[in-house]
Amino acid sequence: MSNKRVLIIDDEPDIRELVEITLGRMHLDTDSAENITRAKQLLLQQTYDLCLTDMHLPDGKGLDLVEFIQQNFPRLPVAVITAHGSIDTAIESMKAGAFDFISKPVDLNVLRKLVNTAIQSSQLPTAKLPSESFIIGQSKAIQDLTRSIQKLARSQAPIYISGESGSGKELVARSIHELGPRAAKPFIAVNCGAIPRELMESEFFGHKKGSFTGAHQDKLGLFQAAEGGTLFFDEVADLPLDMQVKLLRAIQEKSVRPVGAAEELVTDVRILCATHKSLETEVKEGRFRQDLFYRLNVIQLSVAPLRQRREDIPLLAKHLLEKIAHEMQLPAPKLSAAALQTLNEYAFPGNVRELENILERAFTLCENDVIDADDLQLQANGDSHQIFSKPENESTRPTPIPQDKNSRIDYPSRCAEYPSLDDYLLDVEKEILCDALEKVRWNKTLAAKKLGITFRSLRYRLQKLGLDDE
């Protein structure tokens, strides 16, 4: 099997020789050109697996060559070599279709990593599709999204994924990673709004032992943990301004400095980001740095809300019910015609995530393995954003038992003892279920009846809480 072949375009003989020697040691064949004219001649005569071009050449700009390759050899990855600090030029080249960039003076370790990733990208099959577990739907919006994912997976350009909460932005990011040359390496997603501000720098870049109180050992940051793979910043608009500065530098320099470290570490990660907010608005109002936005928004990918692709609801619902049933080790229920109509008429402000929550609830309420419209607990009005239907008679609600003020349970204080509200509510639910089961000697059918829920709902809750001994 013949070696892969790389075309090197640079008007500086020393750089051409340095790159040729480096790639030769990687068992790659090379051809060199000193200008765009000669490069075009070689491209028409020979098949290449990668093209490396300087951005400033005697007879034109490297950007022109990038565009020429995109038009005539769309599957050929082209990486650009830029002067140190010429980030704007690198971004323009990636917007035009460049695979990645490397700055002068050329760091040979960075060059080797770039070349390996690019060669893998050129060998990716053209017909590979995202797995069904990632992209579900047959609407035009989903078909367009799938085509964009296939194209963008080959690039290393940063991508800004926009879309409403619950629309599937992280799934899109995972698909881009899975279809690209970094698929065998880690995909690490981080919710920027969930990290305490004082821990952000350590979480992102790592720290050295003893660098601050509580740093009892060295810690890898997210950039090091994602080495060779993809780093996905969800809700990136929630980053504080001081952290935005540090993130910008890490992305531009392709290196990070752990807290307390004397030297920077070179990193090789692809950056994807998302937020349900408008980053353009955040920039205008001064909450997000324009230079970071420019760096992250090299390519923008928009994910349509569920209400704009209603034809996907039946397929999505079927997939989600099968997923829930598999996790619970129970048969998957079917949706009645009335239930499907109700879903089709609903506005879904929470998008696919809300659909999953609705179906998970209906799964526990339905009888005879059929989910009817009532099990969904939705209003039929598609313009309504209300999830739960109101009781027909407010007087049917149980009346709270009067309690002496001094004996009343202090729920806020109890909740404060837990890491989150969800943890507290799960603990309360566990106490209630265990108490009910103990009173009927763990007769689940009788316990469900006393609690006013279906046996399926009780079984689901027990499995969720790890209390099911079957």
CSV table of C-alpha atoms in Angstrom, one decimal:
chain,number,residue,atom,x,y,z
A,1,MET,CA,0.0,0.0,0.0
A,2,SER,CA,1.5,3.4,-1.1
A,3,ASN,CA,2.2,6.1,1.4
A,4,LYS,CA,-0.2,9.1,1.8
A,5,ARG,CA,0.9,12.2,-0.1
A,6,VAL,CA,0.9,15.8,1.1
A,7,LEU,CA,1.3,19.0,-0.9
A,8,ILE,CA,3.3,21.8,0.8
A,9,ILE,CA,3.0,25.4,-0.5
A,10,ASP,CA,5.3,28.0,0.9
A,11,ASP,CA,7.7,30.5,-0.6
A,12,GLU,CA,10.3,30.1,2.2
A,13,PRO,CA,12.6,27.2,1.3
A,14,ASP,CA,13.6,26.6,4.9
A,15,ILE,CA,10.0,26.0,6.0
A,16,ARG,CA,9.3,23.7,3.0
A,17,GLU,CA,12.4,21.7,3.9
A,18,LEU,CA,11.4,21.5,7.7
A,19,VAL,CA,7.9,20.3,6.9
A,20,GLU,CA,9.2,17.8,4.2
A,21,ILE,CA,11.7,16.3,6.7
A,22,THR,CA,9.0,16.1,9.5
A,23,LEU,CA,6.4,14.4,7.2
A,24,GLY,CA,9.0,12.1,5.7
A,25,ARG,CA,9.7,10.8,9.2
A,26,MET,CA,6.0,10.1,9.5
A,27,HIS,CA,6.3,7.9,6.3
A,28,LEU,CA,4.4,10.4,4.2
A,29,ASP,CA,5.4,11.4,0.6
A,30,THR,CA,5.5,15.1,-0.2
A,31,ASP,CA,5.5,17.5,-3.1
A,32,SER,CA,6.4,21.2,-2.7
A,33,ALA,CA,5.4,24.4,-4.5
A,34,GLU,CA,6.7,27.9,-4.0
A,35,ASN,CA,3.5,29.7,-5.3
A,36,ILE,CA,-0.2,29.2,-6.1
A,37,THR,CA,0.4,28.7,-9.9
A,38,ARG,CA,2.7,25.7,-9.3
A,39,ALA,CA,0.4,24.4,-6.6
A,40,LYS,CA,-2.6,24.3,-9.0
A,41,GLN,CA,-0.5,22.5,-11.6
A,42,LEU,CA,0.4,19.8,-9.1
A,43,LEU,CA,-3.2,19.5,-7.8
A,44,LEU,CA,-4.4,18.8,-11.3
A,45,GLN,CA,-1.6,16.2,-11.9
A,46,GLN,CA,-1.5,14.3,-8.6
A,47,THR,CA,-3.9,13.0,-5.9
A,48,TYR,CA,-3.2,14.3,-2.5
A,49,ASP,CA,-4.4,13.4,1.0
A,50,LEU,CA,-3.6,16.8,2.6
A,51,CYS,CA,-2.5,20.3,1.5
A,52,LEU,CA,-0.5,22.6,3.7
A,53,THR,CA,-0.3,26.2,2.4
A,54,ASP,CA,1.1,29.5,3.6
A,55,MET,CA,-1.3,32.4,3.6
A,56,HIS,CA,1.0,34.9,1.9
A,57,LEU,CA,2.5,33.8,-1.4
A,58,PRO,CA,4.2,35.7,-4.2
A,59,ASP,CA,1.3,35.4,-6.7
A,60,GLY,CA,-1.7,35.6,-4.4
A,61,LYS,CA,-3.2,34.7,-1.0
A,62,GLY,CA,-3.5,31.3,0.5
A,63,LEU,CA,-7.2,32.0,0.9
A,64,ASP,CA,-7.6,31.9,-2.9
A,65,LEU,CA,-6.0,28.5,-2.9
A,66,VAL,CA,-8.3,27.3,-0.1
A,67,GLU,CA,-11.3,28.4,-2.2
A,68,PHE,CA,-9.9,26.7,-5.4
A,69,ILE,CA,-9.5,23.4,-3.5
A,70,GLN,CA,-13.0,23.7,-2.0
A,71,GLN,CA,-14.5,24.1,-5.5
A,72,ASN,CA,-12.4,21.5,-7.3
A,73,PHE,CA,-11.3,19.0,-4.6
A,74,PRO,CA,-13.9,19.3,-1.8
A,75,ARG,CA,-12.7,16.1,0.0
A,76,LEU,CA,-9.1,17.3,0.2
A,77,PRO,CA,-8.3,18.8,3.6
A,78,VAL,CA,-6.3,22.0,3.4
A,79,ALA,CA,-4.5,23.5,6.5
A,80,VAL,CA,-3.1,27.0,6.5
A,81,ILE,CA,0.2,28.2,7.9
A,82,THR,CA,-0.2,31.7,9.4
A,83,ALA,CA,2.1,34.3,10.9
A,84,HIS,CA,2.1,34.3,14.7
A,85,GLY,CA,-0.9,36.2,16.0
A,86,SER,CA,-2.8,36.3,12.6
A,87,ILE,CA,-5.9,34.7,14.1
A,88,ASP,CA,-8.2,36.8,11.9
A,89,THR,CA,-6.6,35.4,8.8
A,90,ALA,CA,-6.9,31.8,10.2
A,91,ILE,CA,-10.6,32.4,10.9
A,92,GLU,CA,-11.3,33.7,7.4
A,93,SER,CA,-9.5,30.6,6.0
A,94,MET,CA,-11.6,28.2,8.0
A,95,LYS,CA,-14.8,30.1,7.1
A,96,ALA,CA,-13.7,29.5,3.4
A,97,GLY,CA,-13.3,25.8,4.1
A,98,ALA,CA,-9.8,25.2,5.6
A,99,PHE,CA,-9.5,22.2,7.8
A,100,ASP,CA,-7.4,23.8,10.5
A,101,PHE,CA,-4.4,26.2,10.9
A,102,ILE,CA,-1.0,26.3,12.4
A,103,SER,CA,1.0,29.4,13.4
A,104,LYS,CA,4.6,30.3,12.7
A,105,PRO,CA,7.1,29.4,14.0
A,106,VAL,CA,5.9,25.9,13.3
A,107,ASP,CA,5.7,23.7,16.4
A,108,LEU,CA,6.5,20.2,15.1
A,109,ASN,CA,4.4,18.4,17.7
A,110,VAL,CA,1.4,20.5,16.7
A,111,LEU,CA,2.2,19.9,13.1
A,112,ARG,CA,2.3,16.1,13.5
A,113,LYS,CA,-1.0,16.1,15.4
A,114,LEU,CA,-2.7,18.3,12.7
A,115,VAL,CA,-1.4,16.1,9.9
A,116,ASN,CA,-2.5,12.8,11.5
A,117,THR,CA,-6.0,14.2,12.1
A,118,ALA,CA,-6.2,15.6,8.6
A,119,ILE,CA,-5.1,12.3,7.0
A,120,GLN,CA,-7.8,10.5,9.0
A,121,SER,CA,-10.4,13.0,7.9
A,122,SER,CA,-9.5,12.5,4.2
A,123,GLN,CA,-10.1,8.7,4.7
A,124,LEU,CA,-13.6,9.1,6.2
A,125,PRO,CA,-16.3,7.4,4.2
A,126,THR,CA,-18.6,9.7,2.3
A,127,ALA,CA,-21.8,7.8,3.1
A,128,LYS,CA,-21.4,7.6,6.8
A,129,LEU,CA,-24.5,8.8,8.6
A,130,PRO,CA,-25.1,9.7,12.3
A,131,SER,CA,-26.5,6.8,14.2
A,132,GLU,CA,-30.2,6.7,14.9
A,133,SER,CA,-29.5,7.2,18.6
A,134,PHE,CA,-28.3,10.7,17.7
A,135,ILE,CA,-30.4,12.1,14.9
A,136,ILE,CA,-34.1,11.1,14.8
A,137,GLY,CA,-36.5,12.6,12.2
A,138,GLN,CA,-37.3,12.8,8.5
A,139,SER,CA,-38.3,16.4,8.2
A,140,LYS,CA,-36.5,18.8,5.8
A,141,ALA,CA,-35.0,20.6,8.8
A,142,ILE,CA,-33.5,17.3,10.0
A,143,GLN,CA,-32.3,16.3,6.6
A,144,ASP,CA,-30.6,19.7,6.1
A,145,LEU,CA,-29.1,19.4,9.6
A,146,THR,CA,-27.8,15.9,8.9
A,147,ARG,CA,-26.1,17.1,5.7
A,148,SER,CA,-24.5,20.0,7.5
A,149,ILE,CA,-23.2,17.6,10.2
A,150,GLN,CA,-21.7,15.3,7.7
A,151,LYS,CA,-19.8,18.2,6.0
A,152,LEU,CA,-18.7,19.9,9.2
A,153,ALA,CA,-17.5,16.7,10.9
A,154,ARG,CA,-14.5,16.7,8.5
A,155,SER,CA,-13.4,20.2,9.4
A,156,GLN,CA,-11.6,21.3,12.6
A,157,ALA,CA,-13.2,24.7,12.6
A,158,PRO,CA,-15.0,25.8,15.8
A,159,ILE,CA,-18.7,25.6,15.5
A,160,TYR,CA,-21.4,27.6,17.4
A,161,ILE,CA,-24.6,25.6,17.7
A,162,SER,CA,-27.6,27.8,18.3
A,163,GLY,CA,-31.1,26.7,19.3
A,164,GLU,CA,-33.7,26.7,22.0
A,165,SER,CA,-33.3,24.8,25.3
A,166,GLY,CA,-34.0,21.1,24.8
A,167,SER,CA,-33.7,21.1,21.0
A,168,GLY,CA,-30.8,18.7,20.9
A,169,LYS,CA,-27.7,20.9,20.6
A,170,GLU,CA,-25.5,18.5,22.6
A,171,LEU,CA,-26.7,15.6,20.4
A,172,VAL,CA,-25.7,17.6,17.3
A,173,ALA,CA,-22.2,18.2,18.9
A,174,ARG,CA,-21.9,14.5,19.6
A,175,SER,CA,-22.8,13.6,16.0
A,176,ILE,CA,-20.2,16.0,14.7
A,177,HIS,CA,-17.6,14.3,16.9
A,178,GLU,CA,-18.7,10.8,16.1
A,179,LEU,CA,-18.5,11.3,12.3
A,180,GLY,CA,-15.2,13.1,12.4
A,181,PRO,CA,-11.5,12.0,12.6
A,182,ARG,CA,-11.5,12.5,16.4
A,183,ALA,CA,-14.3,9.9,17.0
A,184,ALA,CA,-11.9,7.5,18.8
A,185,LYS,CA,-10.9,10.2,21.3
A,186,PRO,CA,-12.9,11.7,24.1
A,187,PHE,CA,-16.0,13.9,23.7
A,188,ILE,CA,-16.3,16.0,26.8
A,189,ALA,CA,-19.3,18.2,27.4
A,190,VAL,CA,-19.3,20.9,30.1
A,191,ASN,CA,-22.2,23.1,31.2
A,192,CYS,CA,-20.5,26.5,31.7
A,193,GLY,CA,-23.4,27.7,33.9
A,194,ALA,CA,-23.0,24.8,36.3
A,195,ILE,CA,-19.4,25.3,37.4
A,196,PRO,CA,-18.8,27.6,40.4
A,197,ARG,CA,-17.0,30.7,39.4
A,198,GLU,CA,-14.1,30.2,41.8
A,199,LEU,CA,-13.4,26.7,40.4
A,200,MET,CA,-13.7,27.5,36.7
A,201,GLU,CA,-10.0,28.1,36.0
A,202,SER,CA,-9.0,24.9,37.7
A,203,GLU,CA,-11.8,22.9,36.0
A,204,PHE,CA,-10.9,24.2,32.5
A,205,PHE,CA,-7.1,24.2,32.7
A,206,GLY,CA,-6.3,21.9,35.7
A,207,HIS,CA,-4.0,22.8,38.7
A,208,LYS,CA,-0.8,21.7,40.3
A,209,LYS,CA,-0.6,20.3,43.8
A,210,GLY,CA,-0.3,23.0,46.4
A,211,SER,CA,-1.3,25.8,44.0
A,212,PHE,CA,-4.2,26.8,46.4
A,213,THR,CA,-5.9,25.7,49.6
A,214,GLY,CA,-7.4,22.3,49.0
A,215,ALA,CA,-5.2,21.4,46.0
A,216,HIS,CA,-3.9,18.2,47.5
A,217,GLN,CA,-2.8,16.7,44.2
A,218,ASP,CA,-2.4,17.5,40.5
A,219,LYS,CA,-5.6,17.8,38.6
A,220,LEU,CA,-6.2,17.5,34.8
A,221,GLY,CA,-8.4,20.2,33.3
A,222,LEU,CA,-11.0,19.7,30.7
A,223,PHE,CA,-8.6,20.6,27.9
A,224,GLN,CA,-6.2,17.9,28.9
A,225,ALA,CA,-9.0,15.4,29.5
A,226,ALA,CA,-10.3,16.0,26.0
A,227,GLU,CA,-6.8,15.7,24.4
A,228,GLY,CA,-7.1,14.6,20.8
A,229,GLY,CA,-10.9,14.8,21.0
A,230,THR,CA,-13.7,17.3,21.2
A,231,LEU,CA,-14.5,19.8,23.9
A,232,PHE,CA,-18.2,21.0,23.9
A,233,PHE,CA,-19.0,24.2,25.9
A,234,ASP,CA,-22.7,24.2,26.6
A,235,GLU,CA,-24.4,27.4,27.7
A,236,VAL,CA,-21.1,29.3,26.8
A,237,ALA,CA,-23.0,32.6,27.3
A,238,ASP,CA,-22.9,32.0,31.0
A,239,LEU,CA,-19.1,32.3,31.3
A,240,PRO,CA,-18.0,35.4,33.3
A,241,LEU,CA,-16.0,37.9,31.4
A,242,ASP,CA,-12.7,37.2,33.2
A,243,MET,CA,-13.0,33.5,32.2
A,244,GLN,CA,-13.9,34.5,28.6
A,245,VAL,CA,-10.5,36.2,28.3
A,246,LYS,CA,-8.7,33.0,29.5
A,247,LEU,CA,-10.7,30.8,27.2
A,248,LEU,CA,-10.0,33.0,24.3
A,249,ARG,CA,-6.3,32.8,24.8
A,250,ALA,CA,-6.4,29.0,25.3
A,251,ILE,CA,-8.2,28.6,22.0
A,252,GLN,CA,-6.0,31.0,20.0
A,253,GLU,CA,-2.7,29.7,21.4
A,254,LYS,CA,-3.8,26.0,21.4
A,255,SER,CA,-2.2,25.8,24.8
A,256,VAL,CA,-3.2,26.1,28.5
A,257,ARG,CA,-1.4,26.9,31.7
A,258,PRO,CA,-2.7,24.9,34.8
A,259,VAL,CA,-3.1,26.9,37.9
A,260,GLY,CA,0.2,27.0,39.7
A,261,ALA,CA,2.2,25.7,36.7
A,262,ALA,CA,5.3,27.5,35.3
A,263,GLU,CA,4.9,26.4,31.7
A,264,GLU,CA,2.0,26.1,29.2
A,265,LEU,CA,0.9,22.7,27.9
A,266,VAL,CA,0.1,22.3,24.1
A,267,THR,CA,-3.4,21.0,23.6
A,268,ASP,CA,-5.1,19.4,20.6
A,269,VAL,CA,-8.9,19.7,20.9
A,270,ARG,CA,-11.7,20.7,18.7
A,271,ILE,CA,-14.0,23.3,20.1
A,272,LEU,CA,-17.8,23.2,19.8
A,273,CYS,CA,-20.1,25.5,21.8
A,274,ALA,CA,-23.8,26.1,22.2
A,275,THR,CA,-26.2,28.3,24.1
A,276,HIS,CA,-30.0,28.9,24.0
A,277,LYS,CA,-29.3,32.7,24.3
A,278,SER,CA,-28.5,34.9,21.4
A,279,LEU,CA,-24.7,35.5,21.5
A,280,GLU,CA,-25.1,38.4,19.1
A,281,THR,CA,-27.4,40.1,21.7
A,282,GLU,CA,-25.0,39.2,24.6
A,283,VAL,CA,-22.1,40.8,22.7
A,284,LYS,CA,-24.2,44.0,22.0
A,285,GLU,CA,-25.1,44.3,25.6
A,286,GLY,CA,-21.5,43.8,26.8
A,287,ARG,CA,-22.0,40.5,28.5
A,288,PHE,CA,-19.9,38.5,26.0
A,289,ARG,CA,-16.6,39.4,24.5
A,290,GLN,CA,-16.8,40.2,20.8
A,291,ASP,CA,-13.3,38.7,20.1
A,292,LEU,CA,-14.3,35.4,21.7
A,293,PHE,CA,-17.6,35.4,19.8
A,294,TYR,CA,-15.7,35.9,16.6
A,295,ARG,CA,-13.4,33.1,17.4
A,296,LEU,CA,-16.1,30.6,18.4
A,297,ASN,CA,-18.6,31.6,15.6
A,298,VAL,CA,-16.4,30.5,12.7
A,299,ILE,CA,-19.3,28.4,11.5
A,300,GLN,CA,-22.9,28.6,12.9
A,301,LEU,CA,-25.3,25.7,12.9
A,302,SER,CA,-28.9,26.2,13.9
A,303,VAL,CA,-31.1,23.5,15.4
A,304,ALA,CA,-34.8,23.9,14.6
A,305,PRO,CA,-37.3,23.8,17.5
A,306,LEU,CA,-39.6,20.8,17.6
A,307,ARG,CA,-42.7,22.9,16.8
A,308,GLN,CA,-41.1,23.6,13.4
A,309,ARG,CA,-40.7,19.9,12.6
A,310,ARG,CA,-43.9,18.4,13.9
A,311,GLU,CA,-43.8,15.6,11.3
A,312,ASP,CA,-40.9,14.1,13.4
A,313,ILE,CA,-43.0,13.8,16.5
A,314,PRO,CA,-44.4,10.2,15.9
A,315,LEU,CA,-40.9,8.9,15.1
A,316,LEU,CA,-39.3,10.7,18.0
A,317,ALA,CA,-42.0,9.5,20.4
A,318,LYS,CA,-41.6,5.9,19.3
A,319,HIS,CA,-37.9,6.0,19.8
A,320,LEU,CA,-38.1,7.7,23.2
A,321,LEU,CA,-40.7,5.2,24.5
A,322,GLU,CA,-38.6,2.3,23.4
A,323,LYS,CA,-35.6,3.9,25.2
A,324,ILE,CA,-37.6,4.4,28.4
A,325,ALA,CA,-39.0,0.9,28.2
A,326,HIS,CA,-35.5,-0.6,27.7
A,327,GLU,CA,-34.2,1.2,30.8
A,328,MET,CA,-37.1,0.0,32.9
A,329,GLN,CA,-37.0,-3.5,31.4
A,330,LEU,CA,-40.8,-3.3,30.6
A,331,PRO,CA,-42.7,-3.6,27.3
A,332,ALA,CA,-42.9,-0.3,25.3
A,333,PRO,CA,-46.4,1.2,25.2
A,334,LYS,CA,-48.0,2.5,22.1
A,335,LEU,CA,-49.5,6.0,21.6
A,336,SER,CA,-53.2,6.1,20.8
A,337,ALA,CA,-54.4,8.2,17.8
A,338,ALA,CA,-55.8,10.8,20.3
A,339,ALA,CA,-52.5,11.0,22.2
A,340,LEU,CA,-50.6,11.5,18.9
A,341,GLN,CA,-53.0,14.3,17.9
A,342,THR,CA,-52.6,15.9,21.3
A,343,LEU,CA,-48.8,15.9,20.9
A,344,ASN,CA,-49.1,17.3,17.4
A,345,GLU,CA,-51.2,20.2,18.7
A,346,TYR,CA,-48.8,21.1,21.6
A,347,ALA,CA,-46.4,24.0,21.4
A,348,PHE,CA,-43.4,22.2,23.1
A,349,PRO,CA,-41.6,25.2,24.6
A,350,GLY,CA,-39.1,22.7,26.0
A,351,ASN,CA,-38.6,20.9,22.7
A,352,VAL,CA,-37.4,17.3,22.5
A,353,ARG,CA,-36.3,17.3,26.2
A,354,GLU,CA,-39.9,18.2,27.2
A,355,LEU,CA,-41.3,15.5,24.9
A,356,GLU,CA,-39.2,12.9,26.7
A,357,ASN,CA,-40.3,14.1,30.1
A,358,ILE,CA,-44.0,14.0,29.0
A,359,LEU,CA,-43.6,10.5,27.7
A,360,GLU,CA,-41.7,9.4,30.7
A,361,ARG,CA,-44.6,10.6,32.9
A,362,ALA,CA,-47.2,9.1,30.6
A,363,PHE,CA,-45.3,5.8,30.7
A,364,THR,CA,-45.9,5.5,34.4
A,365,LEU,CA,-49.6,6.4,34.2
A,366,CYS,CA,-50.9,4.4,31.2
A,367,GLU,CA,-52.8,1.2,31.5
A,368,ASN,CA,-52.7,-1.9,29.1
A,369,ASP,CA,-49.6,-0.6,27.4
A,370,VAL,CA,-51.4,2.1,25.5
A,371,ILE,CA,-50.8,5.8,26.2
A,372,ASP,CA,-54.0,7.8,25.8
A,373,ALA,CA,-54.4,11.6,25.6
A,374,ASP,CA,-55.3,11.9,29.3
A,375,ASP,CA,-52.0,10.1,30.3
A,376,LEU,CA,-50.1,13.0,28.6
A,377,GLN,CA,-51.6,15.5,31.0
A,378,LEU,CA,-51.4,18.2,28.4
A,379,GLN,CA,-53.9,20.9,27.3
A,380,ALA,CA,-55.0,20.3,23.7
A,381,ASN,CA,-54.5,23.9,22.8
A,382,GLY,CA,-51.2,24.0,20.8
A,383,ASP,CA,-50.5,27.6,21.7
A,384,SER,CA,-50.5,26.8,25.4
A,385,HIS,CA,-47.2,26.4,27.2
A,386,GLN,CA,-48.8,24.8,30.2
A,387,ILE,CA,-47.7,21.2,30.8
A,388,PHE,CA,-50.2,20.0,33.4
A,389,SER,CA,-53.9,20.3,32.9
A,390,LYS,CA,-55.8,22.1,35.7
A,391,PRO,CA,-58.3,20.1,37.8
A,392,GLU,CA,-61.9,20.6,36.7
A,393,ASN,CA,-62.9,21.3,40.3
A,394,GLU,CA,-60.4,23.2,42.4
A,395,SER,CA,-62.3,22.1,45.5
A,396,THR,CA,-61.2,18.5,44.8
A,397,ARG,CA,-57.7,19.3,45.9
A,398,PRO,CA,-56.8,18.0,49.4
A,399,THR,CA,-57.1,20.6,52.1
A,400,PRO,CA,-53.8,21.0,54.0
A,401,ILE,CA,-54.0,19.8,57.6
A,402,PRO,CA,-53.6,22.8,60.0
A,403,GLN,CA,-50.5,22.6,62.0
A,404,ASP,CA,-49.1,24.5,64.8
A,405,LYS,CA,-46.5,27.0,63.6
A,406,ASN,CA,-43.9,25.5,65.9
A,407,SER,CA,-44.4,22.0,64.7
A,408,ARG,CA,-44.4,22.8,60.9
A,409,ILE,CA,-41.7,21.1,58.9
A,410,ASP,CA,-39.1,23.7,57.7
A,411,TYR,CA,-38.9,22.5,54.1
A,412,PRO,CA,-36.4,25.2,52.9
A,413,SER,CA,-34.0,24.4,55.7
A,414,ARG,CA,-34.2,20.6,55.0
A,415,CYS,CA,-33.7,21.2,51.3
A,416,ALA,CA,-30.6,23.3,52.0
A,417,GLU,CA,-29.0,20.2,53.6
A,418,TYR,CA,-28.9,18.5,50.1
A,419,PRO,CA,-26.8,19.2,47.1
A,420,SER,CA,-29.8,20.1,45.0
A,421,LEU,CA,-33.6,20.3,45.1
A,422,ASP,CA,-33.8,17.1,42.9
A,423,ASP,CA,-31.7,15.2,45.5
A,424,TYR,CA,-34.0,16.4,48.3
A,425,LEU,CA,-37.2,15.5,46.4
A,426,LEU,CA,-35.8,12.0,45.5
A,427,ASP,CA,-35.0,11.4,49.2
A,428,VAL,CA,-38.6,12.5,50.2
A,429,GLU,CA,-40.1,10.2,47.5
A,430,LYS,CA,-37.9,7.3,48.8
A,431,GLU,CA,-39.1,7.8,52.3
A,432,ILE,CA,-42.7,7.9,51.3
A,433,LEU,CA,-42.4,4.7,49.1
A,434,CYS,CA,-40.5,2.8,51.8
A,435,ASP,CA,-43.0,3.8,54.5
A,436,ALA,CA,-46.0,2.7,52.3
A,437,LEU,CA,-44.3,-0.6,51.4
A,438,GLU,CA,-43.4,-1.4,55.0
A,439,LYS,CA,-47.0,-0.8,56.1
A,440,VAL,CA,-48.3,-3.4,53.6
A,441,ARG,CA,-45.3,-5.8,54.1
A,442,TRP,CA,-43.9,-4.9,50.6
A,443,ASN,CA,-47.1,-5.9,48.7
A,444,LYS,CA,-46.5,-3.7,45.7
A,445,THR,CA,-50.0,-4.0,44.3
A,446,LEU,CA,-51.5,-2.9,47.6
A,447,ALA,CA,-48.9,-0.1,48.1
A,448,ALA,CA,-49.7,1.3,44.7
A,449,LYS,CA,-53.4,1.3,45.5
A,450,LYS,CA,-52.8,3.1,48.9
A,451,LEU,CA,-50.6,5.7,47.2
A,452,GLY,CA,-53.2,6.3,44.4
A,453,ILE,CA,-50.8,5.4,41.6
A,454,THR,CA,-50.7,2.6,39.1
A,455,PHE,CA,-48.6,-0.5,39.6
A,456,ARG,CA,-46.5,0.5,36.5
A,457,SER,CA,-45.9,3.9,38.1
A,458,LEU,CA,-44.8,2.3,41.4
A,459,ARG,CA,-42.5,-0.1,39.6
A,460,TYR,CA,-41.0,2.7,37.6
A,461,ARG,CA,-40.3,4.8,40.7
A,462,LEU,CA,-38.8,1.9,42.6
A,463,GLN,CA,-36.4,1.1,39.7
A,464,LYS,CA,-35.5,4.8,39.5
A,465,LEU,CA,-34.6,4.9,43.2
A,466,GLY,CA,-32.9,1.5,43.2
A,467,LEU,CA,-35.4,-0.1,45.5
A,468,ASP,CA,-36.7,-2.8,43.1
A,469,ASP,CA,-35.3,-6.1,44.2
A,470,GLU,CA,-36.6,-8.0,41.2
